[in-house]
Amino acid sequence: MNKIKLLPLMMALSSVAIAETAPVTEAPVEQAMPAATVNAPAVEQTIPAVTLPVHDGVLPQLSFEAQQTRAAELSQRADYAYEQELLRQEQARKLAEAEQQIQQTIGSNALLLSATTAKIYLDNGFTPMWNDHSVVRQFLKEYAAFAASGVSAKSAKALQQILNQPEGLAKDILLTDSFLDYLYYNKNVYRNANNWLYNLGSYSPKSPSEEQIAIWVKSVKNGSVGQFITNLVPRNHVYQETLQRLFMMSPDAPMTTKKATKGKSKNVATTPVDGIVATGSNSFYKLALNAQRLRIIPSFNNGIFVNIPSYQLYYFRDGQLALQSKVIVGREDRRTPVMYSKLSNVVVNPPWNVPTSILTKDIVPKLARNPGIADSLSYEILDGSGNKVNPRSVNWSQYLNAKSIPYRIRQKAGDDSALGRYKFNMPSSDAIYLHDTPNHGLFSRTDRALSSGCVRVNKSSELASILLREAGWSAEKQQSVLASKKTTSVNIRSDNPVYLYYVTSWVEGGKVYTLPDIYKLDSNIPKTSISWNKVKNVI
């Protein structure tokens, strides 16, 4: 009898419940508007019908009171979802109206990030965001340098629109749109440098994160936006000098050059060896591009800095130059990558585990011609289980065109090891590191793009000595371990970031320096159509 009386109630409750088991598809049933929204303003919309479940697998198992409580909870969920959908549609309608209003205001101009820009003005009642002219100049200086680099053709067009627009809300909107572009670029260029700065045309404007936008908007409202933008500007003095010179130049002026004065510099190894000093100005676009490459390099205070095309390493400690050394970098077909890492340890008397690419391209052909070179070069041939294999027992010719072979090769530590007497490890997805070399005669060459990607350091012994002293080694212990030819790894105690970067033109000490573009990464720099005289007048 109780079951018969509860049946209508069970059916009523199931009409507001959301099935927690797989529902059986039925024809859509029209859902009544919840009481909480009866008096809400009418909104033109289409609310999708809700497919009701035939059976709630939970309700029949509950007590009467629990059924009522659960039914109320499920009903509230349905009300909430309904109200959220109404809110979403209302927000979408308002945003569409704001975008339309924005477009009417800016006329024939085009925005890079129209939806994000419209939302900012919608959320702030269409009040201007750029009331401080000094802040405008501050931003446009950085944005103009970015636009002139050729990294983004769209950004260059956006800048020209700003320069052509008279004062008013339309210009304010264009400034905001371009600032969003700059903010996204600024916050992401570090991790995307290899693409954006060395593969021109790969950058595409996108909206910065909501958190970054919120911080900027807050700084506008509380009057600290000038400091906010200042914090986005690199503090690297070479970047700042380069930018200063860029705004003194003209994109169309001719260039004359003279040979650079040879000799060491106690500045940042940016002073080239056998480079040239450019005294003219048609290096404008090259300088603009390299300024962007410099922005990802911090101030030269601590760490190892290697400018790949200069073939120089500089080691700074507490702002002082502790070591300068010639280096050898990867040849054109096996380039040393632009990267950031940190030294982790020094290996004294390191063995060399031959990388697969070098094994298949270089060593296998030599072994195919003469397996005896394995003994003369102290190579150990190991099979997949780590067992040593006689190199004369292998038919190396069958692996001449193979992408991989079932053996690996390790060269014993020693004076003739490819890594020399020291290896400086650092985490790298490309297995790149710094190391010594037995062939120091190569450092006398002007063109030192000769390695398979790693960086060979001429003064590796001096660098190792500095790091080993920090680890508590005496000079006597260093020599003793070297003489033993025993492989020994020593963890580095100090913080030593490593920056491998590629900059071919910059300004330092009032001079414009230019280096050979050894990897052809500066070729086809686009010449942007920016009215540079207008830029100078604005900033």
Coordinates of C-alpha atoms in Angstrom, one line a residue:
M1 CA 0.0 0.0 0.0
N2 CA 2.8 2.3 0.9
K3 CA 4.4 1.6 -2.5
I4 CA 1.2 2.6 -4.3
K5 CA 0.9 5.9 -2.4
L6 CA 4.6 6.8 -3.1
L7 CA 4.5 6.1 -6.8
P8 CA 3.0 9.5 -7.9
L9 CA 5.6 11.2 -5.7
M10 CA 8.4 9.2 -7.2
M11 CA 7.3 10.3 -10.7
A12 CA 7.1 13.9 -9.6
L13 CA 10.5 13.9 -8.1
S14 CA 12.0 12.3 -11.1
S15 CA 10.8 15.2 -13.2
V16 CA 13.3 17.5 -11.5
A17 CA 16.1 15.0 -11.0
I18 CA 19.2 14.5 -13.1
A19 CA 19.7 10.8 -13.7
E20 CA 22.9 9.4 -12.2
T21 CA 22.7 6.4 -14.4
A22 CA 22.7 6.4 -18.2
P23 CA 19.3 7.9 -19.2
V24 CA 17.1 6.3 -21.8
T25 CA 16.5 8.7 -24.6
E26 CA 13.0 10.1 -24.9
A27 CA 11.3 12.8 -26.8
P28 CA 12.2 16.2 -25.4
V29 CA 9.8 17.5 -22.8
E30 CA 9.2 21.2 -22.3
Q31 CA 10.6 22.4 -19.0
A32 CA 8.8 25.0 -17.0
M33 CA 10.7 28.1 -16.0
P34 CA 11.9 27.8 -12.4
A35 CA 10.0 30.0 -9.9
A36 CA 13.2 32.0 -9.1
T37 CA 13.3 33.3 -12.7
V38 CA 9.6 34.0 -13.4
N39 CA 10.0 37.8 -12.8
A40 CA 13.3 38.0 -14.7
P41 CA 13.4 40.3 -17.7
A42 CA 12.5 38.5 -20.9
V43 CA 15.5 37.5 -23.0
E44 CA 15.3 36.4 -26.6
Q45 CA 16.9 33.0 -26.6
T46 CA 16.4 29.3 -27.2
I47 CA 16.8 27.1 -24.2
P48 CA 17.5 23.5 -25.2
A49 CA 14.9 21.1 -23.9
V50 CA 16.0 18.7 -21.1
T51 CA 15.7 15.0 -21.7
L52 CA 14.1 13.6 -18.6
P53 CA 15.2 10.2 -17.2
V54 CA 12.7 7.3 -17.1
H55 CA 14.0 6.2 -13.7
D56 CA 16.2 7.7 -11.0
G57 CA 18.3 4.8 -9.6
V58 CA 18.9 6.6 -6.3
L59 CA 15.6 8.1 -5.1
P60 CA 13.7 4.8 -4.5
Q61 CA 16.5 3.7 -2.2
L62 CA 16.1 6.7 0.1
S63 CA 13.7 7.5 3.0
F64 CA 10.9 9.9 2.3
E65 CA 12.7 12.8 4.0
A66 CA 15.9 12.0 2.2
Q67 CA 14.0 11.8 -1.1
Q68 CA 12.6 15.3 -0.5
T69 CA 16.0 16.7 0.4
R70 CA 17.6 15.1 -2.6
A71 CA 14.9 16.3 -5.0
A72 CA 15.4 19.9 -3.7
E73 CA 19.1 19.7 -4.3
L74 CA 18.6 18.4 -7.8
S75 CA 16.1 21.1 -8.5
Q76 CA 18.5 23.7 -7.3
R77 CA 21.2 22.3 -9.6
A78 CA 18.8 22.6 -12.5
D79 CA 17.9 26.2 -11.5
Y80 CA 21.6 27.1 -11.2
A81 CA 22.5 25.6 -14.6
Y82 CA 19.5 27.4 -16.2
E83 CA 20.5 30.8 -14.6
Q84 CA 24.1 30.3 -15.6
E85 CA 23.1 29.7 -19.2
L86 CA 21.0 32.9 -19.1
L87 CA 24.0 34.8 -17.7
R88 CA 26.3 33.4 -20.3
Q89 CA 24.0 34.4 -23.1
E90 CA 23.6 37.9 -21.7
Q91 CA 27.3 38.3 -21.4
A92 CA 27.8 37.2 -25.0
R93 CA 25.2 39.6 -26.2
K94 CA 26.8 42.5 -24.3
L95 CA 30.2 41.6 -25.6
A96 CA 28.9 41.5 -29.2
E97 CA 27.4 44.9 -28.7
A98 CA 30.7 46.2 -27.3
E99 CA 32.7 44.8 -30.2
Q100 CA 30.3 46.5 -32.6
Q101 CA 30.6 49.8 -30.7
I102 CA 34.4 49.5 -30.7
Q103 CA 34.5 48.9 -34.4
Q104 CA 32.2 51.9 -35.1
T105 CA 34.6 54.0 -33.0
I106 CA 37.8 53.0 -34.7
G107 CA 36.3 53.1 -38.2
S108 CA 38.4 51.4 -40.9
N109 CA 41.2 50.5 -38.5
A110 CA 41.7 46.8 -37.7
L111 CA 42.3 45.3 -34.3
L112 CA 44.6 42.4 -33.5
L113 CA 42.6 41.2 -30.5
S114 CA 39.1 42.6 -30.9
A115 CA 37.2 40.4 -28.4
T116 CA 39.7 40.9 -25.6
T117 CA 39.9 44.7 -26.3
A118 CA 36.1 45.0 -26.3
K119 CA 35.8 43.1 -23.0
I120 CA 38.3 45.5 -21.3
Y121 CA 36.2 48.5 -22.4
L122 CA 32.9 46.8 -21.6
D123 CA 34.1 45.9 -18.1
N124 CA 35.4 49.5 -17.5
G125 CA 32.5 51.4 -18.9
F126 CA 34.3 52.6 -22.0
T127 CA 36.6 54.9 -20.0
P128 CA 40.0 55.7 -21.5
M129 CA 42.9 53.6 -20.4
W130 CA 45.7 55.9 -21.7
N131 CA 45.4 59.3 -19.9
D132 CA 49.1 59.7 -19.1
H133 CA 51.1 60.9 -22.2
S134 CA 54.4 59.9 -20.6
V135 CA 53.1 56.3 -20.2
V136 CA 52.0 56.3 -23.9
R137 CA 55.5 57.4 -25.0
Q138 CA 57.1 54.8 -22.7
F139 CA 55.0 52.0 -24.2
L140 CA 55.3 53.1 -27.8
K141 CA 59.1 53.2 -27.6
E142 CA 59.1 49.5 -26.7
Y143 CA 56.4 48.6 -29.1
A144 CA 58.0 50.5 -32.0
A145 CA 61.3 48.6 -31.4
F146 CA 59.4 45.3 -31.5
A147 CA 57.4 46.3 -34.6
A148 CA 60.6 47.4 -36.5
S149 CA 62.3 44.1 -35.8
G150 CA 60.2 42.2 -38.4
V151 CA 59.1 39.6 -35.8
S152 CA 55.5 40.5 -36.4
A153 CA 54.1 42.2 -39.6
K154 CA 50.7 42.6 -38.0
S155 CA 52.2 44.5 -35.0
A156 CA 53.9 46.9 -37.4
K157 CA 50.6 47.7 -39.1
A158 CA 49.0 48.1 -35.7
L159 CA 51.7 50.6 -34.7
Q160 CA 51.2 52.6 -37.9
Q161 CA 47.5 52.9 -37.2
I162 CA 48.3 54.4 -33.8
L163 CA 50.7 56.9 -35.4
N164 CA 48.0 58.0 -38.0
Q165 CA 45.2 58.3 -35.4
P166 CA 44.4 61.7 -33.8
E167 CA 43.8 61.9 -30.1
G168 CA 40.5 60.5 -28.8
L169 CA 38.8 57.3 -27.8
A170 CA 39.7 55.6 -31.1
K171 CA 43.4 56.0 -30.5
D172 CA 42.9 54.9 -26.9
I173 CA 41.4 51.7 -28.1
L174 CA 44.2 51.1 -30.7
L175 CA 46.8 51.6 -27.9
T176 CA 45.0 49.1 -25.7
D177 CA 44.8 46.5 -28.5
S178 CA 48.5 46.9 -29.3
F179 CA 49.5 46.8 -25.6
L180 CA 47.8 43.5 -25.2
D181 CA 49.8 42.2 -28.2
Y182 CA 53.0 43.6 -26.5
L183 CA 52.1 42.1 -23.1
Y184 CA 51.6 38.6 -24.6
Y185 CA 54.9 38.9 -26.5
N186 CA 56.8 40.1 -23.5
K187 CA 55.5 37.4 -21.2
N188 CA 56.1 34.5 -23.7
V189 CA 59.2 35.5 -25.9
Y190 CA 61.6 33.9 -23.4
R191 CA 60.2 30.4 -23.9
N192 CA 59.5 30.9 -27.7
A193 CA 62.7 32.6 -28.7
N194 CA 64.0 29.9 -31.0
N195 CA 60.8 30.3 -33.1
W196 CA 59.8 33.9 -32.9
L197 CA 63.3 35.5 -33.0
Y198 CA 65.1 33.1 -35.3
N199 CA 62.2 31.9 -37.6
L200 CA 60.7 35.2 -38.7
G201 CA 57.0 34.9 -39.4
S202 CA 56.2 32.4 -36.8
Y203 CA 54.9 34.9 -34.2
S204 CA 51.1 35.5 -34.1
P205 CA 49.4 38.0 -31.7
K206 CA 47.4 36.4 -29.0
S207 CA 45.7 37.6 -25.8
P208 CA 47.7 37.6 -22.6
S209 CA 46.4 35.7 -19.6
E210 CA 43.4 37.1 -17.7
E211 CA 45.6 37.5 -14.7
Q212 CA 48.1 39.6 -16.5
I213 CA 45.3 41.8 -18.0
A214 CA 43.8 42.2 -14.5
I215 CA 47.1 43.3 -13.0
W216 CA 47.5 45.9 -15.8
V217 CA 44.0 47.2 -15.5
K218 CA 44.5 47.5 -11.8
S219 CA 47.7 49.5 -12.3
V220 CA 45.8 51.9 -14.6
K221 CA 43.2 52.5 -12.0
N222 CA 45.6 53.0 -9.1
G223 CA 48.0 55.2 -11.1
S224 CA 51.0 52.8 -11.1
V225 CA 50.8 51.9 -14.8
G226 CA 54.1 53.7 -15.5
Q227 CA 55.9 51.3 -13.1
F228 CA 54.0 48.4 -14.6
I229 CA 55.4 49.1 -18.0
T230 CA 58.9 49.9 -16.7
N231 CA 59.0 46.4 -15.2
L232 CA 58.4 45.0 -18.7
V233 CA 61.5 46.6 -20.1
P234 CA 64.8 44.6 -20.0
R235 CA 67.5 45.9 -17.7
N236 CA 70.3 44.5 -19.9
H237 CA 72.5 47.6 -20.6
V238 CA 73.4 46.3 -24.0
Y239 CA 69.7 46.1 -25.0
Q240 CA 69.1 49.6 -23.7
E241 CA 72.1 51.1 -25.6
T242 CA 71.0 49.3 -28.7
L243 CA 67.5 50.7 -28.4
Q244 CA 68.8 54.2 -27.8
R245 CA 70.9 54.1 -31.0
L246 CA 68.0 52.6 -33.0
F247 CA 65.9 55.7 -32.3
M248 CA 68.7 57.9 -33.6
M249 CA 68.9 56.1 -36.9
S250 CA 67.0 56.2 -40.1
P251 CA 65.9 53.0 -41.9
D252 CA 67.0 54.4 -45.3
A253 CA 70.4 55.8 -44.5
P254 CA 73.5 54.3 -46.3
M255 CA 76.1 52.4 -44.3
T256 CA 79.9 52.6 -44.2
T257 CA 82.0 50.3 -42.2
K258 CA 85.5 49.9 -40.8
K259 CA 87.5 47.1 -39.2
A260 CA 87.0 46.7 -35.5
T261 CA 89.9 47.2 -33.2
K262 CA 91.2 43.8 -32.1
G263 CA 91.8 43.0 -28.5
K264 CA 90.0 41.9 -25.4
S265 CA 87.1 43.7 -23.8
K266 CA 86.1 43.7 -20.2
N267 CA 82.6 44.3 -21.2
V268 CA 80.4 41.5 -22.3
A269 CA 82.2 39.5 -25.0
T270 CA 80.0 41.2 -27.3
T271 CA 83.1 42.9 -28.6
P272 CA 83.8 40.7 -31.6
V273 CA 87.1 39.2 -32.7
D274 CA 87.7 40.0 -36.4
G275 CA 84.3 41.7 -36.5
I276 CA 83.4 45.0 -38.0
V277 CA 82.1 48.2 -36.5
A278 CA 79.2 49.7 -38.5
T279 CA 79.2 53.5 -38.5
G280 CA 76.4 53.9 -40.9
S281 CA 72.7 53.2 -40.5
N282 CA 71.3 50.8 -43.1
S283 CA 72.0 48.2 -40.4
F284 CA 68.7 49.5 -38.9
Y285 CA 66.6 46.4 -39.4
K286 CA 69.4 44.1 -38.4
L287 CA 69.9 46.1 -35.2
A288 CA 66.2 46.2 -34.5
L289 CA 65.9 42.4 -34.8
N290 CA 68.9 41.8 -32.6
A291 CA 67.6 44.1 -30.0
Q292 CA 64.7 41.7 -29.5
R293 CA 67.2 38.8 -29.2
L294 CA 69.0 40.8 -26.5
R295 CA 65.9 41.3 -24.5
I296 CA 65.9 37.7 -23.3
I297 CA 69.5 38.0 -21.9
P298 CA 69.6 39.3 -18.3
S299 CA 72.2 41.8 -17.1
F300 CA 75.7 40.5 -17.3
N301 CA 76.3 40.0 -13.6
N302 CA 76.5 36.3 -12.9
G303 CA 76.9 33.2 -15.1
I304 CA 78.4 32.0 -18.4
F305 CA 77.5 33.9 -21.6
V306 CA 78.3 32.6 -25.0
N307 CA 77.4 34.7 -28.0
I308 CA 77.5 31.9 -30.7
P309 CA 78.6 34.0 -33.7
S310 CA 81.3 35.8 -31.7
Y311 CA 83.0 32.5 -30.7
Q312 CA 83.6 33.9 -27.2
L313 CA 82.7 32.8 -23.7
Y314 CA 82.4 35.3 -20.8
Y315 CA 82.1 34.2 -17.2
F316 CA 80.8 36.8 -14.8
R317 CA 80.8 36.7 -11.0
D318 CA 79.2 39.5 -9.0
G319 CA 79.4 41.8 -12.0
Q320 CA 83.1 41.2 -12.6
L321 CA 84.6 39.4 -15.5
A322 CA 86.2 36.3 -14.1
L323 CA 87.1 34.6 -17.3
Q324 CA 87.1 35.2 -21.1
S325 CA 87.8 32.4 -23.5
K326 CA 87.6 31.6 -27.2
V327 CA 85.1 28.8 -28.0
I328 CA 84.2 26.5 -30.9
V329 CA 80.5 26.2 -31.7
G330 CA 78.4 23.9 -33.9
R331 CA 78.9 24.0 -37.6
E332 CA 76.1 25.2 -39.8
D333 CA 74.5 21.7 -40.3
R334 CA 74.8 20.9 -36.6
R335 CA 74.0 24.2 -35.0
T336 CA 74.6 25.1 -31.3
P337 CA 71.1 26.0 -30.1
V338 CA 70.0 29.2 -28.4
M339 CA 69.2 28.0 -24.9
Y340 CA 69.3 28.7 -21.2
S341 CA 70.5 26.2 -18.6
K342 CA 72.6 26.0 -15.4
L343 CA 75.9 24.2 -14.8
S344 CA 75.3 21.1 -12.6
N345 CA 78.7 19.5 -12.3
V346 CA 82.2 19.3 -13.6
V347 CA 83.5 15.9 -14.8
V348 CA 87.3 15.5 -14.6
N349 CA 88.7 12.9 -17.1
P350 CA 85.3 12.4 -18.8
P351 CA 84.6 9.5 -21.1
W352 CA 82.8 10.3 -24.3
N353 CA 79.5 8.5 -25.0
V354 CA 79.3 9.0 -28.7
P355 CA 75.9 10.5 -29.7
T356 CA 73.8 8.5 -32.2
S357 CA 74.0 11.1 -34.9
I358 CA 77.8 11.3 -34.8
L359 CA 78.0 7.5 -34.6
T360 CA 76.0 6.9 -37.7
K361 CA 77.3 9.9 -39.8
D362 CA 80.9 10.0 -38.8
I363 CA 82.3 7.0 -36.9
V364 CA 80.6 4.1 -38.7
P365 CA 82.0 5.1 -42.1
K366 CA 85.5 5.2 -40.5
L367 CA 85.1 1.8 -38.9
A368 CA 83.8 0.4 -42.1
R369 CA 87.1 1.4 -43.8
N370 CA 89.3 0.5 -40.9
P371 CA 88.0 -1.2 -37.7
G372 CA 91.5 -0.7 -36.2
I373 CA 90.9 3.0 -35.5
A374 CA 88.7 1.9 -32.6
D375 CA 91.9 0.8 -30.7
S376 CA 94.0 3.9 -31.7
L377 CA 91.2 6.2 -30.6
S378 CA 90.4 4.3 -27.4
Y379 CA 86.9 3.4 -28.5
E380 CA 85.0 0.7 -26.6
I381 CA 82.3 -1.0 -28.6
L382 CA 79.3 -2.1 -26.4
D383 CA 76.3 -4.2 -27.4
G384 CA 72.8 -3.8 -26.1
S385 CA 73.6 -5.6 -22.8
G386 CA 76.7 -3.5 -22.2
N387 CA 79.2 -6.2 -23.1
K388 CA 82.4 -5.2 -24.9
V389 CA 82.6 -6.3 -28.6
N390 CA 85.7 -6.7 -30.7
P391 CA 85.3 -4.0 -33.5
R392 CA 86.8 -6.4 -36.0
S393 CA 84.0 -8.9 -35.4
V394 CA 81.4 -6.5 -36.7
N395 CA 80.5 -5.9 -40.4
W396 CA 80.3 -2.1 -40.2
S397 CA 79.5 -1.8 -43.9
Q398 CA 75.9 -3.0 -43.3
Y399 CA 75.2 0.0 -41.1
L400 CA 76.5 2.7 -43.5
N401 CA 73.0 3.9 -44.3
A402 CA 71.2 2.8 -41.2
K403 CA 69.6 5.4 -38.9
S404 CA 70.5 3.3 -35.8
I405 CA 72.8 0.4 -35.0
P406 CA 72.7 -2.2 -32.2
Y407 CA 75.9 -0.9 -30.7
R408 CA 77.1 2.1 -28.8
I409 CA 80.6 3.5 -28.6
R410 CA 82.3 5.0 -25.6
Q411 CA 85.7 6.7 -25.8
K412 CA 87.9 6.2 -22.7
A413 CA 89.0 9.2 -20.7
G414 CA 92.5 10.5 -21.6
D415 CA 94.5 13.2 -23.3
D416 CA 93.1 12.2 -26.7
S417 CA 89.4 12.0 -25.6
A418 CA 87.1 14.1 -27.7
L419 CA 86.0 15.9 -24.5
G420 CA 89.5 16.6 -23.4
R421 CA 90.1 16.7 -19.6
Y422 CA 87.0 18.5 -18.5
K423 CA 83.2 18.4 -19.2
F424 CA 80.8 20.9 -17.8
N425 CA 77.3 19.4 -17.6
M426 CA 74.1 21.3 -17.7
P427 CA 70.5 20.0 -18.3
S428 CA 69.6 20.2 -22.0
S429 CA 67.0 18.5 -24.1
D430 CA 69.6 18.6 -27.0
A431 CA 72.4 17.0 -24.9
I432 CA 74.4 20.2 -25.3
Y433 CA 77.2 21.0 -22.8
L434 CA 80.6 22.7 -22.5
H435 CA 83.8 20.8 -22.7
D436 CA 87.6 20.7 -23.3
T437 CA 89.2 19.4 -26.5
P438 CA 92.5 17.7 -27.3
N439 CA 92.9 19.9 -30.4
H440 CA 93.5 23.4 -29.1
G441 CA 95.1 24.4 -32.5
L442 CA 91.6 24.9 -33.8
F443 CA 91.1 28.0 -31.6
S444 CA 93.6 29.9 -33.8
R445 CA 91.0 29.9 -36.6
T446 CA 88.8 32.9 -37.3
D447 CA 85.8 30.8 -38.3
R448 CA 85.2 28.4 -35.4
A449 CA 81.8 26.9 -36.3
L450 CA 83.4 23.4 -36.3
S451 CA 81.8 21.2 -33.6
S452 CA 78.8 18.9 -33.7
G453 CA 76.7 21.3 -31.5
C454 CA 78.4 21.3 -28.1
V455 CA 80.7 24.2 -27.1
R456 CA 84.4 23.6 -26.8
V457 CA 86.2 25.9 -24.4
N458 CA 89.8 26.9 -25.0
K459 CA 90.4 27.9 -21.3
S460 CA 88.5 24.9 -19.9
S461 CA 91.2 24.2 -17.4
E462 CA 91.0 27.7 -16.0
L463 CA 87.2 27.5 -15.9
A464 CA 87.4 24.1 -14.1
S465 CA 89.8 25.5 -11.6
I466 CA 87.5 28.3 -10.6
L467 CA 84.5 25.9 -10.1
L468 CA 86.6 23.2 -8.4
R469 CA 88.0 25.7 -5.9
E470 CA 84.4 26.6 -5.0
A471 CA 83.8 22.9 -4.4
G472 CA 86.7 22.8 -1.9
W473 CA 89.4 21.3 -4.2
S474 CA 93.0 22.4 -3.9
A475 CA 95.2 22.9 -6.9
E476 CA 97.1 19.8 -5.8
K477 CA 94.0 17.6 -5.7
Q478 CA 93.0 18.8 -9.1
Q479 CA 96.3 17.8 -10.6
S480 CA 96.3 14.5 -8.7
V481 CA 92.9 13.5 -10.1
L482 CA 93.9 14.5 -13.6
A483 CA 97.0 12.4 -13.4
S484 CA 95.1 9.4 -12.2
K485 CA 92.9 9.5 -15.3
K486 CA 90.1 8.4 -13.1
T487 CA 86.7 9.8 -14.0
T488 CA 85.5 12.0 -11.2
S489 CA 82.3 14.1 -11.0
V490 CA 82.0 17.2 -8.8
N491 CA 78.8 19.0 -8.1
I492 CA 78.9 22.8 -8.6
R493 CA 78.1 24.8 -5.4
S494 CA 77.5 28.3 -6.8
D495 CA 74.7 29.4 -9.0
N496 CA 76.0 29.4 -12.6
P497 CA 73.4 30.1 -15.3
V498 CA 74.5 29.5 -18.8
Y499 CA 73.2 31.5 -21.7
L500 CA 73.9 30.4 -25.3
Y501 CA 72.5 33.2 -27.5
Y502 CA 72.9 34.4 -31.1
V503 CA 73.3 38.2 -31.6
T504 CA 75.0 39.6 -34.7
S505 CA 74.5 43.4 -34.2
W506 CA 74.3 45.5 -31.1
V507 CA 75.5 48.8 -29.5
E508 CA 78.0 48.9 -26.7
G509 CA 80.1 51.8 -25.5
G510 CA 78.6 54.0 -28.2
K511 CA 79.7 51.8 -31.0
V512 CA 77.6 49.6 -33.3
Y513 CA 79.0 46.2 -33.7
T514 CA 78.2 43.7 -36.4
L515 CA 79.2 40.0 -36.7
P516 CA 79.0 37.5 -39.6
D517 CA 75.7 35.7 -39.7
I518 CA 77.2 32.2 -39.5
Y519 CA 73.8 30.4 -39.4
K520 CA 72.1 32.7 -41.9
L521 CA 69.4 33.6 -39.3
D522 CA 69.4 37.3 -40.3
S523 CA 68.5 36.6 -43.9
N524 CA 65.3 38.1 -45.4
I525 CA 64.6 40.5 -42.5
P526 CA 61.4 42.2 -43.5
K527 CA 61.5 46.0 -43.9
T528 CA 58.4 47.2 -42.2
S529 CA 56.5 50.2 -43.5
I530 CA 56.6 52.3 -40.4
S531 CA 56.9 56.1 -40.4
W532 CA 60.0 56.3 -38.3
N533 CA 59.9 60.0 -38.1
K534 CA 56.5 59.9 -36.6
V535 CA 57.7 57.4 -34.1
K536 CA 60.5 59.7 -33.1
N537 CA 58.1 62.6 -32.7
V538 CA 55.8 60.6 -30.5
I539 CA 58.5 59.3 -28.1

